Amino acid sequence: MSDPSLRPILCIGGHDPCGGAGIQADIETALAFDALAVTAVTALTVQNTCEVVSINPVDDRLILEQLEYLLNDVRPSAIKTGLLPTASCAAAIAAELGKLTDLPLVVDPVLRAGSGASLTEDGLARVLMTTVIPHATVVTPNRDELLALAAVDEPDQAAAVLLDNGAEHVLLTQADAGASIIENVLYSPGKRRTWQWQRVPGRFHGTGCTLATALACGLAAGLEPEVAAERAQAFTDAAVRGARSVGACQQHPRRAAPAGSRR
């Protein structure tokens, strides 16, 4: 018999061999919240802390087979999607999400790496808007991702486009990327909530994955989206403040045990 206290989080995304982002970031974040990441890998990447060399999508049939056998055995408490590298991958994942509409879904619409390298094929933003976004409980784009998804130039208008397209909430990160302050905004129907966080100097790899998976853990635990969003931001802030250098360039957030941010 399965242990209901595990709260499995289904994380669908890419593999990062240097461990800063992607599935490994999801696993570390889930463990920090006493949850369990169960995973389906969508892409194998060649990258390190300095550069992304290549993105190698997993065959759609293999992605679906991973999900089929996993979901035949394990009932997740929430779902988080990350890198969906191709339009066909996004469409295939969306078809599976349509069978799991009773579960909270956090969509991290990964389009570029923190280094600026493109991770997806051209036109994917449009496909995400018609396939995956309509299933989302919360979408967690940064400013560039939000504007690309909505195909408009103003963040408030862009968030409204996502809400009109079916997303229940939009958590915009780095809405105001000032020198010393990071501003995040949660858009909900008829409401918005803003947080400001002191910017930590440096370059970091995997903050978006960390935030989205922490948010999924909160929703899996039954938290309201606004509460889960605030807790996820606090966790990510603490992880960044404890970041460590693994290689020569971007630092890795310390997700294992940032003090004061669990549960």
Coordinates of C-alpha atoms in Angstrom, one line a residue:
M1 CA 0.0 0.0 0.0
S2 CA 1.3 3.5 -0.9
D3 CA 2.2 6.0 1.8
P4 CA -0.1 9.0 1.4
S5 CA 2.3 11.2 3.4
L6 CA 4.8 11.2 0.5
R7 CA 2.7 13.6 -1.7
P8 CA 4.2 12.6 -5.0
I9 CA 4.8 15.5 -7.4
L10 CA 4.8 14.6 -11.0
C11 CA 7.6 16.6 -12.6
I12 CA 7.9 16.7 -16.4
G13 CA 11.0 18.3 -17.8
G14 CA 14.5 18.1 -19.1
H15 CA 17.7 16.6 -17.6
D16 CA 20.5 19.0 -16.7
P17 CA 23.8 17.1 -16.3
C18 CA 25.3 19.8 -14.0
G19 CA 22.4 19.5 -11.6
G20 CA 21.4 23.1 -11.4
A21 CA 18.0 23.0 -13.2
G22 CA 15.5 20.6 -14.6
I23 CA 14.6 17.3 -13.1
Q24 CA 17.4 17.3 -10.6
A25 CA 16.3 20.7 -9.3
D26 CA 12.7 19.3 -9.0
I27 CA 13.9 16.3 -7.0
E28 CA 15.9 18.4 -4.6
T29 CA 13.1 20.9 -4.1
A30 CA 10.5 18.2 -3.5
L31 CA 12.7 16.6 -0.9
A32 CA 13.1 19.9 0.9
F33 CA 9.3 19.9 1.4
D34 CA 9.2 16.2 2.4
A35 CA 7.5 15.4 -0.9
L36 CA 8.6 12.9 -3.6
A37 CA 9.4 13.9 -7.2
V38 CA 8.3 11.3 -9.7
T39 CA 9.5 12.2 -13.1
A40 CA 9.2 12.0 -16.9
V41 CA 12.2 13.3 -18.9
T42 CA 11.5 15.3 -22.0
A43 CA 15.0 16.2 -23.2
L44 CA 18.6 15.3 -22.6
T45 CA 20.8 18.4 -22.6
V46 CA 24.5 19.0 -23.0
Q47 CA 25.3 21.9 -20.8
N48 CA 27.4 23.1 -17.8
T49 CA 27.3 26.1 -15.6
C50 CA 28.6 28.3 -18.4
E51 CA 26.8 27.3 -21.6
V52 CA 24.1 25.2 -23.2
V53 CA 25.6 23.2 -26.1
S54 CA 22.6 21.2 -27.3
I55 CA 19.0 20.2 -26.5
N56 CA 18.1 16.6 -27.5
P57 CA 14.3 16.0 -27.2
V58 CA 13.2 12.6 -26.1
D59 CA 10.9 10.8 -28.5
D60 CA 7.2 11.7 -27.8
R61 CA 6.3 8.0 -27.6
L62 CA 8.9 7.4 -25.0
I63 CA 7.7 10.4 -22.9
L64 CA 4.1 9.1 -23.1
E65 CA 5.3 5.6 -22.2
Q66 CA 7.1 7.0 -19.1
L67 CA 3.8 8.7 -18.1
E68 CA 1.7 5.7 -18.8
Y69 CA 3.6 3.2 -16.7
L70 CA 4.2 5.8 -13.9
L71 CA 0.5 6.8 -13.7
N72 CA -0.7 3.3 -13.8
D73 CA 1.1 2.8 -10.5
V74 CA 1.5 6.2 -8.7
R75 CA -1.2 8.8 -8.0
P76 CA 0.5 12.2 -7.9
S77 CA -0.7 15.0 -5.6
A78 CA 0.3 17.7 -8.1
I79 CA 2.0 18.2 -11.4
K80 CA 4.7 20.5 -12.5
T81 CA 5.8 20.9 -16.1
G82 CA 9.2 22.5 -17.1
L83 CA 11.0 22.1 -20.4
L84 CA 8.7 20.9 -23.2
P85 CA 11.1 21.3 -26.1
T86 CA 8.9 20.8 -29.2
A87 CA 5.4 21.5 -30.3
S88 CA 4.6 17.8 -30.6
C89 CA 5.9 17.2 -27.0
A90 CA 3.7 20.0 -25.7
A91 CA 0.7 18.6 -27.5
A92 CA 1.3 15.1 -26.2
I93 CA 1.8 16.3 -22.6
A94 CA -1.4 18.4 -22.9
A95 CA -3.4 15.3 -23.9
E96 CA -2.3 13.5 -20.7
L97 CA -2.9 16.6 -18.6
G98 CA -6.5 16.6 -19.9
K99 CA -7.0 13.3 -18.1
L100 CA -5.7 14.7 -14.8
T101 CA -7.8 17.9 -14.4
D102 CA -8.5 17.2 -10.8
L103 CA -4.9 17.7 -9.9
P104 CA -3.2 21.1 -9.4
L105 CA -0.8 21.9 -12.2
V106 CA 2.1 24.4 -12.2
V107 CA 3.4 25.3 -15.6
D108 CA 6.9 26.7 -15.8
P109 CA 7.0 27.8 -19.4
V110 CA 10.7 27.3 -20.1
L111 CA 11.8 29.0 -23.3
R112 CA 15.4 30.0 -22.6
A113 CA 18.1 29.0 -20.2
G114 CA 19.3 31.5 -17.5
S115 CA 22.3 32.0 -19.8
G116 CA 20.0 33.3 -22.5
A117 CA 20.3 30.2 -24.8
S118 CA 17.1 29.1 -26.5
L119 CA 15.9 25.7 -25.3
T120 CA 12.9 25.2 -27.5
E121 CA 11.9 25.2 -31.2
D122 CA 10.6 28.3 -32.8
G123 CA 6.9 28.9 -32.3
L124 CA 6.6 26.9 -29.1
A125 CA 5.1 29.8 -27.1
R126 CA 2.0 29.8 -29.4
V127 CA 1.6 26.1 -29.0
L128 CA 1.9 26.2 -25.2
M129 CA -0.9 28.8 -25.2
T130 CA -3.3 26.4 -27.0
T131 CA -2.3 23.1 -25.3
V132 CA -0.7 23.3 -21.9
I133 CA -1.6 26.8 -20.5
P134 CA -5.4 26.1 -20.5
H135 CA -4.9 23.3 -17.9
A136 CA -2.7 25.4 -15.5
T137 CA -3.6 26.2 -11.9
V138 CA -0.6 28.5 -11.9
V139 CA 1.8 29.6 -14.7
T140 CA 5.2 30.9 -13.5
P141 CA 6.8 32.9 -16.4
N142 CA 9.5 35.5 -16.1
R143 CA 8.8 38.8 -17.9
D144 CA 10.2 37.7 -21.3
E145 CA 8.4 34.4 -21.2
L146 CA 5.1 36.1 -20.3
L147 CA 5.3 38.6 -23.2
A148 CA 6.3 35.8 -25.6
L149 CA 3.4 33.6 -24.6
A150 CA 0.8 36.4 -24.8
A151 CA 2.4 38.1 -27.9
V152 CA 1.8 41.5 -26.3
D153 CA 4.3 44.1 -25.0
E154 CA 2.8 45.0 -21.6
P155 CA 2.9 42.6 -18.6
D156 CA -0.6 43.3 -17.1
Q157 CA -2.2 42.8 -20.5
A158 CA -0.1 39.7 -21.1
A159 CA -1.2 38.2 -17.8
A160 CA -4.8 38.9 -18.7
V161 CA -4.4 37.0 -21.9
L162 CA -3.2 33.9 -20.1
L163 CA -6.1 34.1 -17.6
D164 CA -8.5 34.5 -20.5
N165 CA -6.9 31.5 -22.1
G166 CA -7.7 29.3 -19.1
A167 CA -4.9 29.6 -16.6
E168 CA -6.3 30.1 -13.1
H169 CA -3.4 32.2 -11.8
V170 CA -0.2 33.7 -13.3
L171 CA 2.9 34.3 -11.0
L172 CA 5.1 36.7 -12.9
T173 CA 8.6 36.6 -11.7
Q174 CA 11.1 39.5 -12.2
A175 CA 8.3 41.8 -13.2
D176 CA 10.6 44.7 -12.3
A177 CA 14.2 43.6 -12.7
G178 CA 15.7 46.6 -10.9
A179 CA 19.3 46.8 -9.6
S180 CA 18.5 45.9 -6.0
I181 CA 14.9 44.6 -5.9
I182 CA 13.1 41.8 -7.6
E183 CA 9.3 42.2 -7.9
N184 CA 7.0 39.3 -8.4
V185 CA 3.3 39.6 -9.2
L186 CA 0.5 37.0 -8.7
Y187 CA -2.4 37.7 -11.1
S188 CA -5.8 36.1 -10.3
P189 CA -9.2 36.9 -11.8
G190 CA -10.0 40.4 -10.5
K191 CA -7.0 40.5 -8.2
R192 CA -3.3 41.0 -8.1
R193 CA -0.7 40.6 -5.3
T194 CA 2.8 42.0 -5.4
W195 CA 6.0 40.9 -3.5
Q196 CA 9.4 42.5 -3.5
W197 CA 12.6 40.6 -2.7
Q198 CA 16.1 41.9 -2.2
R199 CA 18.2 41.0 -5.2
V200 CA 21.1 38.7 -4.4
P201 CA 24.2 39.5 -6.5
G202 CA 25.4 36.9 -8.8
R203 CA 24.2 34.5 -11.6
F204 CA 22.1 31.5 -10.6
H205 CA 21.0 28.4 -12.5
G206 CA 17.6 26.8 -11.7
T207 CA 15.7 29.4 -9.8
G208 CA 12.6 29.1 -12.0
C209 CA 12.5 25.3 -11.6
T210 CA 13.0 25.7 -7.8
L211 CA 10.1 28.2 -7.5
A212 CA 7.7 26.2 -9.7
T213 CA 8.3 22.9 -7.9
A214 CA 8.1 24.6 -4.5
L215 CA 4.8 26.0 -5.5
A216 CA 3.6 22.6 -6.7
C217 CA 4.5 21.2 -3.3
G218 CA 2.4 23.8 -1.6
L219 CA -0.6 23.1 -3.8
A220 CA -0.1 19.4 -3.2
A221 CA -0.3 20.1 0.6
G222 CA -3.6 21.8 0.2
L223 CA -2.4 25.4 0.4
E224 CA -4.3 28.2 -1.4
P225 CA -2.4 29.4 -4.5
E226 CA -1.5 32.8 -3.0
V227 CA -0.2 31.2 0.2
A228 CA 1.7 28.5 -1.8
A229 CA 3.2 31.3 -4.0
E230 CA 4.5 33.3 -1.1
R231 CA 6.0 30.2 0.5
A232 CA 7.6 29.2 -2.8
Q233 CA 9.2 32.6 -3.2
A234 CA 10.5 32.6 0.4
F235 CA 12.0 29.2 -0.2
T236 CA 13.6 30.2 -3.5
D237 CA 15.0 33.4 -1.9
A238 CA 16.6 31.4 0.9
A239 CA 18.0 28.8 -1.6
V240 CA 19.6 31.6 -3.7
R241 CA 21.1 33.2 -0.6
G242 CA 22.7 29.9 0.2
A243 CA 23.8 29.2 -3.4
R244 CA 27.1 27.5 -4.1
S245 CA 29.5 27.4 -7.0
V246 CA 29.8 24.0 -8.6
G247 CA 31.6 25.2 -11.7
A248 CA 33.1 28.4 -13.2
C249 CA 29.9 30.3 -14.0
Q250 CA 26.3 30.2 -12.7
Q251 CA 25.8 29.2 -9.0
H252 CA 23.4 26.5 -7.9
P253 CA 20.6 27.4 -5.4
R254 CA 21.0 25.4 -2.2
R255 CA 17.7 23.6 -2.1
A256 CA 18.5 20.9 0.3
A257 CA 17.8 22.7 3.6
P258 CA 17.4 26.5 3.4
A259 CA 16.5 27.4 6.9
G260 CA 13.0 28.6 7.8
S261 CA 11.4 27.8 4.5
R262 CA 10.1 24.3 4.8
R263 CA 6.5 23.3 5.1

